[in-house]
Coordinates of C-alpha atoms in Angstrom, one line a residue:
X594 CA 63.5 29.9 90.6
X595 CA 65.2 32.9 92.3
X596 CA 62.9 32.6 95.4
X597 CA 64.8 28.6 95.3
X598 CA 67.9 31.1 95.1
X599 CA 67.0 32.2 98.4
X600 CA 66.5 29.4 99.8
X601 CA 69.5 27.3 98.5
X602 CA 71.6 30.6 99.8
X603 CA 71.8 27.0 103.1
X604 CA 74.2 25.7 103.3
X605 CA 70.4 23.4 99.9
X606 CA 71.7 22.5 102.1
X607 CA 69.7 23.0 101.7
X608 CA 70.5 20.1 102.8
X609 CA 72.8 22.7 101.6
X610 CA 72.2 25.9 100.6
X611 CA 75.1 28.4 98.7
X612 CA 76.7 30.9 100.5
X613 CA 79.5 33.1 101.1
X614 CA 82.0 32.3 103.6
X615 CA 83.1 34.8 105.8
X616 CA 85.9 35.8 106.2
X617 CA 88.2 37.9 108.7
X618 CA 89.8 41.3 107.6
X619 CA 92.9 40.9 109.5
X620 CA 95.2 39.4 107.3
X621 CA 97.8 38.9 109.7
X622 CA 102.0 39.5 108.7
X623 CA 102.7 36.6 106.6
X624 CA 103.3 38.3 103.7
X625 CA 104.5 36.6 100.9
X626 CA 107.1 38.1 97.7
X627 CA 104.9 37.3 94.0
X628 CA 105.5 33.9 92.8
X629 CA 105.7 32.8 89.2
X630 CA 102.4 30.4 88.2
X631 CA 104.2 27.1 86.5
X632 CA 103.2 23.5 86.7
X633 CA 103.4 22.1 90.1
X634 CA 103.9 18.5 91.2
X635 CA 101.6 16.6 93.2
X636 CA 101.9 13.3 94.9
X637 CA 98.4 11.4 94.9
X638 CA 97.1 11.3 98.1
X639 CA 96.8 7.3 99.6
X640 CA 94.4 5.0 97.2
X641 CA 94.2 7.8 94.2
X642 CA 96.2 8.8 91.4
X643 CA 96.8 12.0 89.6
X644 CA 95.5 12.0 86.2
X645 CA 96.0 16.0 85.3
X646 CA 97.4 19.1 87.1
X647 CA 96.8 22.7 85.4
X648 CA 98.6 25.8 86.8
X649 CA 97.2 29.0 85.0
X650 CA 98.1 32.7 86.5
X651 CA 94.7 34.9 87.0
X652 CA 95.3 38.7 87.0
X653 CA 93.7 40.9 89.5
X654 CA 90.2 42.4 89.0
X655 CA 86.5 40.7 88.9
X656 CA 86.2 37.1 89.0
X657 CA 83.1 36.1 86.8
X658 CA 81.2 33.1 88.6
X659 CA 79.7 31.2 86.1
X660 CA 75.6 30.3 86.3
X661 CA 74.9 27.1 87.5
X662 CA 71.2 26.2 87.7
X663 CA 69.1 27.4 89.9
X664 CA 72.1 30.4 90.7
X665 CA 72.4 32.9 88.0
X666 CA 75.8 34.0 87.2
X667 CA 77.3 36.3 89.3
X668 CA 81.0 38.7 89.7
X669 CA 82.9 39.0 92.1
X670 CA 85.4 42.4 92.0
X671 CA 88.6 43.5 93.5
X672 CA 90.5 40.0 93.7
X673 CA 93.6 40.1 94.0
X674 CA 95.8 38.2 91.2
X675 CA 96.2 34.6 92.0
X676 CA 97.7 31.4 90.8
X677 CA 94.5 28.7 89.9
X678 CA 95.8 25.5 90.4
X679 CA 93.6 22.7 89.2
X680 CA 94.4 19.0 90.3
X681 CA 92.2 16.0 89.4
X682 CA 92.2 12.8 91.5
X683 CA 90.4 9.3 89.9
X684 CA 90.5 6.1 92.6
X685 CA 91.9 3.3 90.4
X686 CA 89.1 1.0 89.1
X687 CA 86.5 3.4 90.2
X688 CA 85.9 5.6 87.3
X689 CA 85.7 8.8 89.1
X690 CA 87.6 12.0 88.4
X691 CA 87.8 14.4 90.8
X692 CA 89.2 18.6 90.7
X693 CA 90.6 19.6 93.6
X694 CA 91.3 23.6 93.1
X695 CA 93.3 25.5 94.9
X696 CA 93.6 29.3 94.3
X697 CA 97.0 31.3 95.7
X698 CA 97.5 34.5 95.8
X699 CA 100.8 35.8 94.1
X700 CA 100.8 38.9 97.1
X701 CA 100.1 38.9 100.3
X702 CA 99.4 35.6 101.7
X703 CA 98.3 35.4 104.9
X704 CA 100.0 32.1 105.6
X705 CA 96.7 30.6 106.4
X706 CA 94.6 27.6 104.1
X707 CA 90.8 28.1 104.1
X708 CA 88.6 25.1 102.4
X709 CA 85.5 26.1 101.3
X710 CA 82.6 23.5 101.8
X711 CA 79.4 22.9 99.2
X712 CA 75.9 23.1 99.1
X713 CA 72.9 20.7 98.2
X714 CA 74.3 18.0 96.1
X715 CA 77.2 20.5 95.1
X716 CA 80.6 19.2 97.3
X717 CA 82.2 22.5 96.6
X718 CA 82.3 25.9 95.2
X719 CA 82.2 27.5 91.9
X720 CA 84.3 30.9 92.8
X721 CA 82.4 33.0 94.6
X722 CA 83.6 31.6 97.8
X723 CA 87.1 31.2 96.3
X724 CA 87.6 34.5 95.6
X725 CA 86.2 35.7 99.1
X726 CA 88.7 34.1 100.3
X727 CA 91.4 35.2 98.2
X728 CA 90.3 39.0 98.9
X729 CA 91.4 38.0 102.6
X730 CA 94.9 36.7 101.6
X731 CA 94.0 33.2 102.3
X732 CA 94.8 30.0 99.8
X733 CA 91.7 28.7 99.4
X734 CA 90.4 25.1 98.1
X735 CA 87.7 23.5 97.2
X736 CA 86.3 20.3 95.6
X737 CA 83.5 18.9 92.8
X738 CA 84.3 15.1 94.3
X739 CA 83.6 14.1 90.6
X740 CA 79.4 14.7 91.4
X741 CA 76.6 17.4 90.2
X742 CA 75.7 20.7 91.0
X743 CA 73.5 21.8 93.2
X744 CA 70.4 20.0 92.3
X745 CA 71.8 17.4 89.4
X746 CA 72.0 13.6 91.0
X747 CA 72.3 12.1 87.9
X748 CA 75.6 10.5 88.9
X749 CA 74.0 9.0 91.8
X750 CA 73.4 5.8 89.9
X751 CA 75.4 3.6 87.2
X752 CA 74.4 2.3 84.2
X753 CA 72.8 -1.2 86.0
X754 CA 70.3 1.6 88.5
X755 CA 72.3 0.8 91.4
X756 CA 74.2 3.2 93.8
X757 CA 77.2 3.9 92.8
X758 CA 79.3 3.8 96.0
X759 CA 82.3 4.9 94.8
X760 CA 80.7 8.7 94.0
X761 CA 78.6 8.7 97.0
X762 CA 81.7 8.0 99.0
X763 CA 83.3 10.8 97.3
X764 CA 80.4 13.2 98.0
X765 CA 80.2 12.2 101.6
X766 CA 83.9 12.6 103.1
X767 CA 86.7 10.8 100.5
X768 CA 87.0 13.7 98.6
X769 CA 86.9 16.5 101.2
X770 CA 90.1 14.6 103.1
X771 CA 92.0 14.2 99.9
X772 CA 91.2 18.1 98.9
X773 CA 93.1 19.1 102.7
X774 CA 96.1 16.7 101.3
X775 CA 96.2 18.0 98.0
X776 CA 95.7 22.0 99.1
X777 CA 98.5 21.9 102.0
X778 CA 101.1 20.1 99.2
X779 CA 100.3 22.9 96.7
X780 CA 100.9 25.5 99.1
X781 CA 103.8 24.0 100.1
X782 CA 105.4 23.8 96.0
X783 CA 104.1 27.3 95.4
X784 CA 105.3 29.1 98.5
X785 CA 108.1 26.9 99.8
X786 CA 106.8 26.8 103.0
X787 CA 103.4 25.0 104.3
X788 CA 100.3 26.8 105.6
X789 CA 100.6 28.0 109.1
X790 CA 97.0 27.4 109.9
X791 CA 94.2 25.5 108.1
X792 CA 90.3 26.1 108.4
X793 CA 87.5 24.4 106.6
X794 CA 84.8 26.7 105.9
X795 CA 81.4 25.5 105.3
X796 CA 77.5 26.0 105.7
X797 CA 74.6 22.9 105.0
X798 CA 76.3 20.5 103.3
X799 CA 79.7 22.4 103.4
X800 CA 78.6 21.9 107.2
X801 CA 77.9 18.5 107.4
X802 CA 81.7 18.2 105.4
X803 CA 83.4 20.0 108.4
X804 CA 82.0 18.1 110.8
X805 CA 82.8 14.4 108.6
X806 CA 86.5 16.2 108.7
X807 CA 86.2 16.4 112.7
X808 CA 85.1 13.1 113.3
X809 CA 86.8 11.1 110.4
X810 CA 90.6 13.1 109.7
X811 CA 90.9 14.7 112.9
X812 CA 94.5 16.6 111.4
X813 CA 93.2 17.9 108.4
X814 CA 92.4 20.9 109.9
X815 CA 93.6 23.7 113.1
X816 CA 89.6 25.3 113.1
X817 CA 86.7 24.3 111.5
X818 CA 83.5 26.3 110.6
X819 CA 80.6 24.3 109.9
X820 CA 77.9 26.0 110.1
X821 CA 73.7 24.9 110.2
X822 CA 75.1 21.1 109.3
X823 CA 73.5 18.6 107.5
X824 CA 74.5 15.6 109.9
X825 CA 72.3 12.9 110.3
X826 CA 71.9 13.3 106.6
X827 CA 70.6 9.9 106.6
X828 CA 67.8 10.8 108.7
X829 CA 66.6 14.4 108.0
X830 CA 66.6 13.8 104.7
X831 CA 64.2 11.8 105.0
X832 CA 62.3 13.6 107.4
X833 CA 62.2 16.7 105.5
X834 CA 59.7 15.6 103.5
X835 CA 57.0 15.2 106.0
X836 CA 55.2 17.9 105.4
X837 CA 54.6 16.9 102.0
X838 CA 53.7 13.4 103.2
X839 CA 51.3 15.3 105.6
X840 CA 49.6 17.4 103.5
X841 CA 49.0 14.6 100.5
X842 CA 47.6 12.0 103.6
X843 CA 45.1 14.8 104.4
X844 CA 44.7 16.1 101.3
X845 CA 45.1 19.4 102.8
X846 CA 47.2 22.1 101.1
X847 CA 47.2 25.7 103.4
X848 CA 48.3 28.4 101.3
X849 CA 51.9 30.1 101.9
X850 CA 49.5 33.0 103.7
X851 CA 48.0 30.7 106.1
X852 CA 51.3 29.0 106.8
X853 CA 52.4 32.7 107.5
X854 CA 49.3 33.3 109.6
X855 CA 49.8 30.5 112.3
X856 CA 53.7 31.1 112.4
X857 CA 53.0 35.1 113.0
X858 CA 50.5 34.0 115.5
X859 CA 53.3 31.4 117.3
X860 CA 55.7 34.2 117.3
X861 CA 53.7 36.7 119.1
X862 CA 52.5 34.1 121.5
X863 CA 56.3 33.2 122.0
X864 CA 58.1 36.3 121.9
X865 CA 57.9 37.1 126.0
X866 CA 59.4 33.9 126.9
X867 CA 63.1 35.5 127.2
X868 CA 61.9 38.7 128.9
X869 CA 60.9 41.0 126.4
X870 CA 58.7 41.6 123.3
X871 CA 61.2 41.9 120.7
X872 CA 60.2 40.2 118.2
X873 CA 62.5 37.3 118.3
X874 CA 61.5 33.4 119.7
X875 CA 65.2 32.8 122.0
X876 CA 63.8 29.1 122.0
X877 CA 61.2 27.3 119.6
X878 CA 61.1 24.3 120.9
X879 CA 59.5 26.1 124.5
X880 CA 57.0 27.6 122.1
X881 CA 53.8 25.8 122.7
X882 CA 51.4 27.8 120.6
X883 CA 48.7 25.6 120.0
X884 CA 47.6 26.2 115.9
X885 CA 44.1 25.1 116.4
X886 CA 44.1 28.6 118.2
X887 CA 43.2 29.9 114.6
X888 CA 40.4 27.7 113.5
X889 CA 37.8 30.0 111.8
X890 CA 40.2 33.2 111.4
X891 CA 39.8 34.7 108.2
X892 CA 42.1 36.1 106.5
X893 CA 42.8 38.4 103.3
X894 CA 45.1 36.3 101.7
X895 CA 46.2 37.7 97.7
X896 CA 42.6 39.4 97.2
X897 CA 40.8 36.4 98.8
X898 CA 39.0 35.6 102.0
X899 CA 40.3 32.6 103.5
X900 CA 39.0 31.0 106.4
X901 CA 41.3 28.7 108.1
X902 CA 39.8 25.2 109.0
X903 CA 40.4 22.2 111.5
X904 CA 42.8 20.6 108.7
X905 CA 44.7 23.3 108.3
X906 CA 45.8 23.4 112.0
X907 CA 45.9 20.1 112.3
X908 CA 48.4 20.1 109.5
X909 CA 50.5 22.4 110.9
X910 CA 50.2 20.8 114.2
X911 CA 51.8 17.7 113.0
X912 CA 54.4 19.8 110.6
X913 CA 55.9 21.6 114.0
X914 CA 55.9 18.4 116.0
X915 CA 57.6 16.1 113.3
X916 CA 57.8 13.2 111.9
X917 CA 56.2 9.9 114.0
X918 CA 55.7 6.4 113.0
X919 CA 51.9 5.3 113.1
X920 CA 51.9 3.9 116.9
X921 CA 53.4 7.6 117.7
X922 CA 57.3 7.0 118.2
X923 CA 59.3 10.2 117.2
X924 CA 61.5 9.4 114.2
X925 CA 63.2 12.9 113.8
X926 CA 62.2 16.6 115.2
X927 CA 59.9 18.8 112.9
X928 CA 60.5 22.1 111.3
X929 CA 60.6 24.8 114.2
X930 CA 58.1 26.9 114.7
X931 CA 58.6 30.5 112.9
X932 CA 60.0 28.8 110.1
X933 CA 59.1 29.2 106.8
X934 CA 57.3 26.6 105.4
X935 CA 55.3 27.9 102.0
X936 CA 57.1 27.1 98.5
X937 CA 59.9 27.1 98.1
X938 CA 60.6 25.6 101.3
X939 CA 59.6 21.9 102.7
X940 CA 55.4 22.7 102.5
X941 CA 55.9 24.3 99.2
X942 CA 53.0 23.9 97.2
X943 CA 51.8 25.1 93.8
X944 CA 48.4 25.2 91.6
X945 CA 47.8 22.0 89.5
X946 CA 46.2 22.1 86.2
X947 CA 42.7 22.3 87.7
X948 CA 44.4 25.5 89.6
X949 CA 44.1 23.7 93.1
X950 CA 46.9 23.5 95.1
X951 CA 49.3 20.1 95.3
X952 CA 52.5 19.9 96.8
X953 CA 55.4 20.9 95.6
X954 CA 58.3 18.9 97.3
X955 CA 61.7 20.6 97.9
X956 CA 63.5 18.7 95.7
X957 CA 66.9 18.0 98.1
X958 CA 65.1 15.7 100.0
X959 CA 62.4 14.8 97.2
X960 CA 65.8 13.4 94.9
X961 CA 67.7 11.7 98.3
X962 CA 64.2 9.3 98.5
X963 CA 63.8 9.0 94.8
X964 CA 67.8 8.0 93.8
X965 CA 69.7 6.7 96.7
X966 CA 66.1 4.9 98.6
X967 CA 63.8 3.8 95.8
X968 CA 66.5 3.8 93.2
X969 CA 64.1 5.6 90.6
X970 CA 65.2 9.0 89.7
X971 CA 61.7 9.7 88.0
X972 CA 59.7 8.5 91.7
X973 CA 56.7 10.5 92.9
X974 CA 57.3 11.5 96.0
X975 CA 53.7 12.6 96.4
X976 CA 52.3 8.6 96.9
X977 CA 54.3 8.1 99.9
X978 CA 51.7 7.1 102.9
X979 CA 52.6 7.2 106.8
X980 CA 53.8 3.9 107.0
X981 CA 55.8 3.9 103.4
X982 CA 57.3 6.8 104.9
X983 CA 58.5 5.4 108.6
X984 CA 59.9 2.3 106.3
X985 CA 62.0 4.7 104.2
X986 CA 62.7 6.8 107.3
X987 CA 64.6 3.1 108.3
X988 CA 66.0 2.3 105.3
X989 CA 67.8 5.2 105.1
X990 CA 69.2 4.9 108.4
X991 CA 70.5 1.7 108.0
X992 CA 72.0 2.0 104.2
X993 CA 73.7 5.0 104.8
X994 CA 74.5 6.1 108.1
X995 CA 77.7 4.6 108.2
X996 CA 78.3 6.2 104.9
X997 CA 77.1 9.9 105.1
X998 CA 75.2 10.4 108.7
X999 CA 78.3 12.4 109.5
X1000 CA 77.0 12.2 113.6
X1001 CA 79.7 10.2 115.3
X1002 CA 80.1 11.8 118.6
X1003 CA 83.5 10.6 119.7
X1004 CA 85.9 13.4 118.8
X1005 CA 88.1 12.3 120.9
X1006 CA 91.1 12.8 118.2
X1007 CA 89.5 15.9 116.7
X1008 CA 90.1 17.2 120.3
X1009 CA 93.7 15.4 121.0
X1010 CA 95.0 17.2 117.8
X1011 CA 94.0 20.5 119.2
X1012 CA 91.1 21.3 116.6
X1013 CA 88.7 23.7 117.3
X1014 CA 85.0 23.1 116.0
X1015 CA 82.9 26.4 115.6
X1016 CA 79.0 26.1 114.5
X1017 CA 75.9 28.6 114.7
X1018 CA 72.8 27.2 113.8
X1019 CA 69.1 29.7 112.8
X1020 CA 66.8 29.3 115.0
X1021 CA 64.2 29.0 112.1
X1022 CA 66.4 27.5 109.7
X1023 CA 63.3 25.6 107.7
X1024 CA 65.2 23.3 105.9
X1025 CA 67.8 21.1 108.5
X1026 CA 66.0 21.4 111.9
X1027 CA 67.6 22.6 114.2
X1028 CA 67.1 20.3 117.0
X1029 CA 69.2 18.0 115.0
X1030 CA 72.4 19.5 115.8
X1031 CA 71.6 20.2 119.5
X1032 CA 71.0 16.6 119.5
X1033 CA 74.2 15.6 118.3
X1034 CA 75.9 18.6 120.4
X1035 CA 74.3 16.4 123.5
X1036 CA 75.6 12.7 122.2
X1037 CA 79.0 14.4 122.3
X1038 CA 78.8 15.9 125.5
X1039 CA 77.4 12.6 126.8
X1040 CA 81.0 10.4 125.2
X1041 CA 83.2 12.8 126.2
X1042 CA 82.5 14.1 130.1
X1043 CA 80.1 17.0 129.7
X1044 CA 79.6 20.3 128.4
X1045 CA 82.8 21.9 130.4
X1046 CA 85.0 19.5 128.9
X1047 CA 83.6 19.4 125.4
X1048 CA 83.1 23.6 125.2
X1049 CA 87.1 23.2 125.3
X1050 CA 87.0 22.4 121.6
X1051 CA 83.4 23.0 120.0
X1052 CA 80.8 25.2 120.7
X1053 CA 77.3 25.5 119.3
X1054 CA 75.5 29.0 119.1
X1055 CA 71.7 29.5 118.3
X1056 CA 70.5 32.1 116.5
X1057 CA 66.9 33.6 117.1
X1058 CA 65.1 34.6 114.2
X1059 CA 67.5 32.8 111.9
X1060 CA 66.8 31.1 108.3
X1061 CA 69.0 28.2 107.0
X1062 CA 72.4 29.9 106.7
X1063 CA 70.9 33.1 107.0
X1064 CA 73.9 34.4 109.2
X1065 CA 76.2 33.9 106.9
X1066 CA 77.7 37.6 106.8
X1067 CA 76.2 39.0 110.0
X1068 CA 78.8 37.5 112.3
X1069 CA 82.4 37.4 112.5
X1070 CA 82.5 33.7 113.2
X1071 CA 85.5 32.9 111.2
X1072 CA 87.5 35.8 113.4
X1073 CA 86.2 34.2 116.3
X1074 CA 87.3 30.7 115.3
X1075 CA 90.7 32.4 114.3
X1076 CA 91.3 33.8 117.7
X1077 CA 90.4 31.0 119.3
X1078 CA 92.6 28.6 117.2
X1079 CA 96.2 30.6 117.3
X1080 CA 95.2 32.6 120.6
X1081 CA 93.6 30.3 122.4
X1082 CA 90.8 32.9 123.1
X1083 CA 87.4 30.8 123.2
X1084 CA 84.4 32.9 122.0
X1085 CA 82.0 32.6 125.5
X1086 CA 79.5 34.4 122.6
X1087 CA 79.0 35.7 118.5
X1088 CA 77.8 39.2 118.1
X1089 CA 75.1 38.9 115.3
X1090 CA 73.2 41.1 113.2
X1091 CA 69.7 39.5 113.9
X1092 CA 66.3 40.6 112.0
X1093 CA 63.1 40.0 113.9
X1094 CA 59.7 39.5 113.2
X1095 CA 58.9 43.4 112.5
X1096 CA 61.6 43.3 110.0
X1097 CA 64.1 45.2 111.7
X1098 CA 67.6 44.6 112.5
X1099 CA 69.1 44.2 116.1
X1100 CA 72.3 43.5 117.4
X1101 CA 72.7 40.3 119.5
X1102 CA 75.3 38.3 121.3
X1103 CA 74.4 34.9 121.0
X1104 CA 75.4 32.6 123.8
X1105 CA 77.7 29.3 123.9
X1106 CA 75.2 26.6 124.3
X1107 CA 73.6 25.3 126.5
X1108 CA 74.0 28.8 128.0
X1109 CA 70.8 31.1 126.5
X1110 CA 70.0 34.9 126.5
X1111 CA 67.4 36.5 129.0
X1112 CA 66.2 40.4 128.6
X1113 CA 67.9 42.0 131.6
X1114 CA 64.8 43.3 132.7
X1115 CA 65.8 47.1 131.4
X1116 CA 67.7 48.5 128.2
X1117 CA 67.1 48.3 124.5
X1118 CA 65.7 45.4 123.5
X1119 CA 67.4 45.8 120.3
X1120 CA 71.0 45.8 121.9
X1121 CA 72.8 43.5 122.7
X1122 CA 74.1 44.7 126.2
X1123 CA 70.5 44.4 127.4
X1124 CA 70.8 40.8 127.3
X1125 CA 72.8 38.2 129.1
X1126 CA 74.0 34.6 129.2
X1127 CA 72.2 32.2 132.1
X1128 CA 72.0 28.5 132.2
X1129 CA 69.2 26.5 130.3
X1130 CA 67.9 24.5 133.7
X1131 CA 66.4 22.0 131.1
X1132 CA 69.7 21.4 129.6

């Protein structure tokens, strides 16, 4: 369960995985005289009403984070005392209640709002990303949109087995909009003056939330984060569980060594593409490795010889490409190559009780298909043939895009109400593939005029090397968003903390897509001065 930790810390997302957000040191001037913690009013934001508001006054020192499964408990020290300001929303007829908190710090405000986004089936935080916040004199906000944790979907059906719509449109934007409502108003009562910037912060599913503010309530926000996004929920989902569907249609099952043998192998055979051996793939979607390259290697994998076969190449083969209907038609891209893709991840797998491997499905996508698709919690993933899973590839396009794809590419008003949209994406992020957000980047440069005009108000940057949130601390991107919000200073690059396939860390600026980074032909390759920012030609 703590290696599912890792993994879910994006972001699940894993389709949101947990995470801290970042946050900039600079804490600017606004500083603010203590302020007494009473009940504050709220008005109810359009179509909800206000059935409870708590105010209770929180002391400085360690704020304990309580353990929700799979996360252990944790503590965070040093916060600052704050006001906690709990708020819970229900939608008339609905049945849903939903706590919108909103922590404020009695010293030292910075004058700024930050949001912080969820992860997996989690819409929001439980205090550790709260109280990060806090520490950097922000008000910070967050939402449970009246859902589960992390990995509980129980509420994603009623009583009669059918969706219930009213949650799920919580989950996927309702409740995130009425949270930026409810969080500027309480600033406003506490401090007697509103916020004079807003960010939403957010990695996974707190990404895919940033970017359903951006396209659906374009003023909720000055700057948003949104980091490795599940958009196109709809589809990935989906799509993330081909490898499962792969291995059980073969009945093939490589063990978490081989998987690690054929993506060493890809990596050394990739690394030189950018210029230099440095243990990083710039691109993995130029990587052409072929995997049957290691038919017959053996290898010592935990005291064993294991000899790696036809199937297992040909599994991974069709794992790196993606997911394809039976005449060949892409449906979605597949997990990039470098990626991890052993348990706990999307080709997890794990010994049966005749001690032969099955597969062990991660359980974000494995509970999308099961609930909102075959609307049976308790369905085994593990029967689904090539053509089931093309038709529930379709299905869940066209029941939920509209609701939660979150990959509307006309920002048009996100853009005419001066929001700025800042997003890295890992490289080898093995649980939301990558390519999915430089496809949508591309929609949205082909709606509105190109990527001059669009780099005015959101940039993508890539990340070599990089699991699913696994930046998340290693750059300064919420500084970077800052400045470019209230200075008008757009990043042309993010200097990262990178780790490459040796295991050692190197500093890197990563470029403004579609521009990419090329060895200079001298230097370090572990600096980040030894690099520079050219033009992608395939772009």
């Amino acid at each position: 369960m703590r290696r599912l930790l890792t993994v879910l810390a994006a972001g699940v997302p894993l389709a949101g995985a947990v995470f801290l957000p970042t946050a900039s040191a600079d804490t600017g001037s606004s500083a603010s005289a203590p302020r007494t913690c009473s009940s504050i009013g709220v008005k109810a934001p359009a179509g909800t009403e206000v059935e409870n508001v708590t105010s209770v006054s929180r002391p400085a020192g360690t704020v304990d984070v309580p353990a929700i499964p799979p996360l252990d408990a944790a503590q965070v020290p040093d916060v600052p005392a704050y006001c906690d300001v709990t708020v819970t929303l229900t939608h008339p007829g609905q049945g849903d209640h939903a706590k919108v908190k909103v922590w404020l710090p009695q010293n030292d405000w910075n004058g700024r709002l930050q949001t912080v986004g969820g992860s997996a089936y989690a819409a929001g935080d439980y205090g550790s990303g709260l109280a990060a916040a806090v520490k950097n004199g922000y008000a910070a906000a967050t939402t449970d949109a009246g859902v589960g944790t992390y990995l509980d979907t129980s509420w994603g059906l009623n009583s009669k087995g059918q969706v219930d719509t009213a949650l799920l449109e919580n989950f996927a934007s309702r409740s995130e909009h009425e949270t930026a409502v409810v969080a500027k108003e309480v600033i406003d009562g506490f401090y007697g003056r509103a916020a004079s910037y807003s960010y939403f912060n957010g990695c996974s599913t707190g990404g895919r939330q940033g970017y359903m503010e951006a396209q659906r309530h374009p003023d909720d926000y000055d700057g948003i984060l949104a980091n490795a996004p599940a958009i196109n929920w709809d589809e990935f989902e989906v799509a993330t569980l081909w490898p499962q569907v792969v291995m059980n249609e073969s009945k093939t099952y490589p063990t978490d060594c081989e998987f690690n043998a054929f993506n060493a192998a890809a990596v050394k055979a990739c690394d030189p593409l950018d210029g230099v051996k440095d243990g990083l793939v710039e691109d993995p979607n130029r990587c052409d490795f072929d995997p049957r390259k290691l038919i017959g290697t053996t290898l010592e994998c935990n005291g064993k010889q294991v000899t790696i076969t036809a199937a297992d190449a040909a599994v991974v083969r069709k794992i790196w490409d993606g997911p394809r209907t039976a005449s060949g038609s892409k449906l979605w891209s597949g997990v990039p190559i470098g990626a991890s893709l052993g348990f706990p991840n999307l080709a997890g797998t794990l010994p049966g009780t005749d001690g032969n491997l099955k597969g062990a499905p991660f359980p974000v996508p494995a509970s999308w298909v099961a609930t909102w698709l075959k609307k049976q919690p308790s369905f085994d993933v593990s029967t689904i043939t090539y053509s089931q899973f093309t038709q529930l590839f379709k299905q869940s396009q066209a029941e939920y895009d509209k609701v939660i794809g979150s990959d509307d590419p006309d920002l048009s008003a996100f853009r005419r109400s001066g929001g700025k949209l800042l997003t890295w994406h890992g490289q080898e992020d093995q649980l939301i593939p990558t390519q999915g957000t430089v496809q949508y980047r591309k929609q949205v440069e082909r709606k509105m005029g190109g990527a001059q005009r669009v780099d005015d108000f959101y940039r993508l940057f890539l990340a070599p090397g990089t699991a699913h949130c696994g930046l998340t601390g290693q750059t300064d991107d919420l500084g970077a968003l800052r400045t470019w919000v209230e200075h008008g200073k757009a990043p042309k690059t993010l200097t990262a903390t990178l780790t490459n396939s040796a295991g050692r860390q190197v500093t890197r600026d990563l470029c403004a897509y579609p521009m990419v980074s090329r060895y200079k032909g001298h230097g370090d390759p572990a600096a980040a001065d030894s690099f520079r920012c050219v033009r992608d030609t395939r772009h």
